[in-house]
């Protein structure tokens, strides 16, 4: 039930960078927005001194700015790990992984297990592909058109 809103072109690399920025910076309250009028990506982080002076004054209040989701927002941590485990690991390992994700620090223990099974590279590939797909789906849902290479202004 999408109404025909005009879609906005966004530099795909900038979008990926912003996504990684907010996903990595969860603890630091990093945020990123896309301007729905221009497709410009804005970043804010208390850490690297990306100050509010560079940001539009109405960025927190206007619906013309869309917050870039984190990996967590797109539900990519646990469900993804379990999907991969179901596909690649033996049932015993799957149970182990399911158990891991009931506790903190699951992610690094999950990677240790994959390392031991020689599946780490395959996991990163799977994670990157799934992340890219989820991000594209999110874009489509919000009328954002990721463009590779810098779009001509």
Coordinates of C-alpha atoms in Angstrom, one line a residue:
X1 CA 0.0 0.0 0.0
X2 CA 2.7 2.4 -1.0
X3 CA 1.4 5.7 -2.2
X4 CA 3.4 7.1 -5.1
X5 CA 5.8 9.2 -3.2
X6 CA 8.8 10.4 -5.2
X7 CA 11.9 8.3 -4.4
X8 CA 15.2 10.0 -3.5
X9 CA 18.6 8.9 -4.8
X10 CA 21.2 8.2 -2.1
X11 CA 24.8 7.4 -2.6
X12 CA 24.9 3.6 -1.9
X13 CA 28.4 3.7 -0.4
X14 CA 27.4 6.6 1.9
X15 CA 24.4 4.7 3.0
X16 CA 26.4 1.6 3.8
X17 CA 29.0 3.7 5.7
X18 CA 26.2 5.4 7.7
X19 CA 24.7 2.0 8.4
X20 CA 28.0 0.6 9.7
X21 CA 28.6 3.8 11.6
X22 CA 25.4 3.6 13.6
X23 CA 25.6 -0.2 14.0
X24 CA 29.2 0.0 15.3
X25 CA 28.5 3.0 17.4
X26 CA 25.4 1.7 19.3
X27 CA 27.0 2.4 22.6
X28 CA 28.2 5.9 21.6
X29 CA 24.8 7.1 20.4
X30 CA 25.9 7.5 16.9
X31 CA 23.1 8.5 14.6
X32 CA 22.7 9.0 10.9
X33 CA 19.9 10.4 8.8
X34 CA 18.9 10.7 5.2
X35 CA 17.4 13.9 3.9
X36 CA 14.3 12.8 1.9
X37 CA 14.5 15.9 -0.2
X38 CA 18.1 15.8 -1.2
X39 CA 19.4 12.3 -0.4
X40 CA 22.2 13.8 1.7
X41 CA 23.4 11.6 4.5
X42 CA 24.1 13.3 7.9
X43 CA 26.1 11.7 10.7
X44 CA 26.2 12.6 14.4
X45 CA 28.6 11.3 17.0
X46 CA 29.7 12.7 20.3
X47 CA 33.0 10.7 19.9
X48 CA 34.5 12.1 16.7
X49 CA 33.2 15.6 17.3
X50 CA 30.8 15.5 14.4
X51 CA 29.0 18.5 15.9
X52 CA 25.4 19.6 15.7
X53 CA 26.5 22.8 13.9
X54 CA 26.8 20.8 10.7
X55 CA 23.3 19.4 11.1
X56 CA 20.0 21.0 10.0
X57 CA 18.3 22.5 13.0
X58 CA 15.1 20.5 12.5
X59 CA 16.8 17.1 12.0
X60 CA 15.2 15.6 15.2
X61 CA 11.8 17.0 14.5
X62 CA 11.2 17.1 10.8
X63 CA 9.8 14.1 9.0
X64 CA 12.0 15.0 6.0
X65 CA 14.9 13.3 7.8
X66 CA 14.8 9.5 8.0
X67 CA 17.0 7.9 10.7
X68 CA 19.3 5.2 9.3
X69 CA 18.6 1.9 11.0
X70 CA 21.2 -0.1 12.9
X71 CA 22.0 -3.8 12.4
X72 CA 19.9 -4.3 15.5
X73 CA 16.9 -2.4 14.1
X74 CA 16.9 -4.6 11.0
X75 CA 17.0 -7.6 13.3
X76 CA 20.2 -8.9 11.9
X77 CA 22.1 -10.3 14.8
X78 CA 20.4 -13.4 16.4
X79 CA 18.0 -14.3 13.6
X80 CA 20.8 -14.2 11.1
X81 CA 23.2 -16.3 13.2
X82 CA 20.5 -18.9 13.7
X83 CA 19.6 -19.0 10.0
X84 CA 23.3 -19.5 9.2
X85 CA 23.7 -22.1 11.9
X86 CA 20.6 -24.0 10.6
X87 CA 22.1 -24.0 7.1
X88 CA 25.7 -24.7 7.8
X89 CA 26.1 -26.4 11.2
X90 CA 25.2 -29.8 12.6
X91 CA 22.2 -30.0 14.8
X92 CA 24.3 -30.2 18.0
X93 CA 26.1 -27.0 17.0
X94 CA 22.8 -25.4 16.2
X95 CA 21.6 -26.1 19.8
X96 CA 24.9 -24.6 21.1
X97 CA 24.4 -21.4 19.0
X98 CA 20.8 -21.1 20.1
X99 CA 22.0 -21.3 23.7
X100 CA 24.7 -18.8 23.1
X101 CA 22.3 -16.1 22.0
X102 CA 20.4 -16.3 25.3
X103 CA 23.4 -14.7 27.0
X104 CA 25.6 -11.6 26.5
X105 CA 28.7 -11.8 24.4
X106 CA 27.1 -14.4 22.2
X107 CA 28.4 -12.9 19.0
X108 CA 32.1 -13.4 19.8
X109 CA 31.5 -16.9 21.1
X110 CA 29.5 -17.6 17.9
X111 CA 32.4 -16.5 15.8
X112 CA 34.8 -18.6 17.8
X113 CA 32.7 -21.7 17.1
X114 CA 32.6 -20.8 13.4
X115 CA 36.3 -20.3 13.4
X116 CA 36.7 -23.8 14.9
X117 CA 34.5 -25.2 12.2
X118 CA 36.3 -23.3 9.4
X119 CA 33.2 -21.4 8.5
X120 CA 34.1 -17.9 9.5
X121 CA 34.8 -16.6 6.0
X122 CA 31.5 -18.1 4.8
X123 CA 29.7 -16.4 7.7
X124 CA 31.0 -13.0 6.8
X125 CA 29.9 -13.5 3.2
X126 CA 26.5 -14.6 4.4
X127 CA 26.2 -11.7 6.9
X128 CA 27.3 -9.1 4.3
X129 CA 24.8 -10.5 1.7
X130 CA 21.9 -10.6 4.2
X131 CA 22.7 -7.2 5.5
X132 CA 22.8 -5.7 2.0
X133 CA 19.4 -7.4 1.2
X134 CA 17.9 -6.1 4.4
X135 CA 19.2 -2.6 3.8
X136 CA 17.8 -2.6 0.2
X137 CA 14.4 -3.8 1.5
X138 CA 14.5 -1.0 4.0
X139 CA 15.3 1.5 1.3
X140 CA 12.5 0.2 -1.0
X141 CA 10.1 0.5 1.9
X142 CA 11.0 4.2 2.4
X143 CA 11.3 5.3 -1.2
X144 CA 15.1 5.5 -1.1
X145 CA 17.0 4.6 -4.3
X146 CA 20.7 3.6 -3.5
X147 CA 22.9 4.6 -6.4
X148 CA 26.4 3.2 -6.9
X149 CA 29.0 5.9 -7.7
X150 CA 28.2 9.5 -6.9
X151 CA 24.8 10.6 -8.4
X152 CA 25.1 13.7 -10.5
X153 CA 23.6 16.6 -8.7

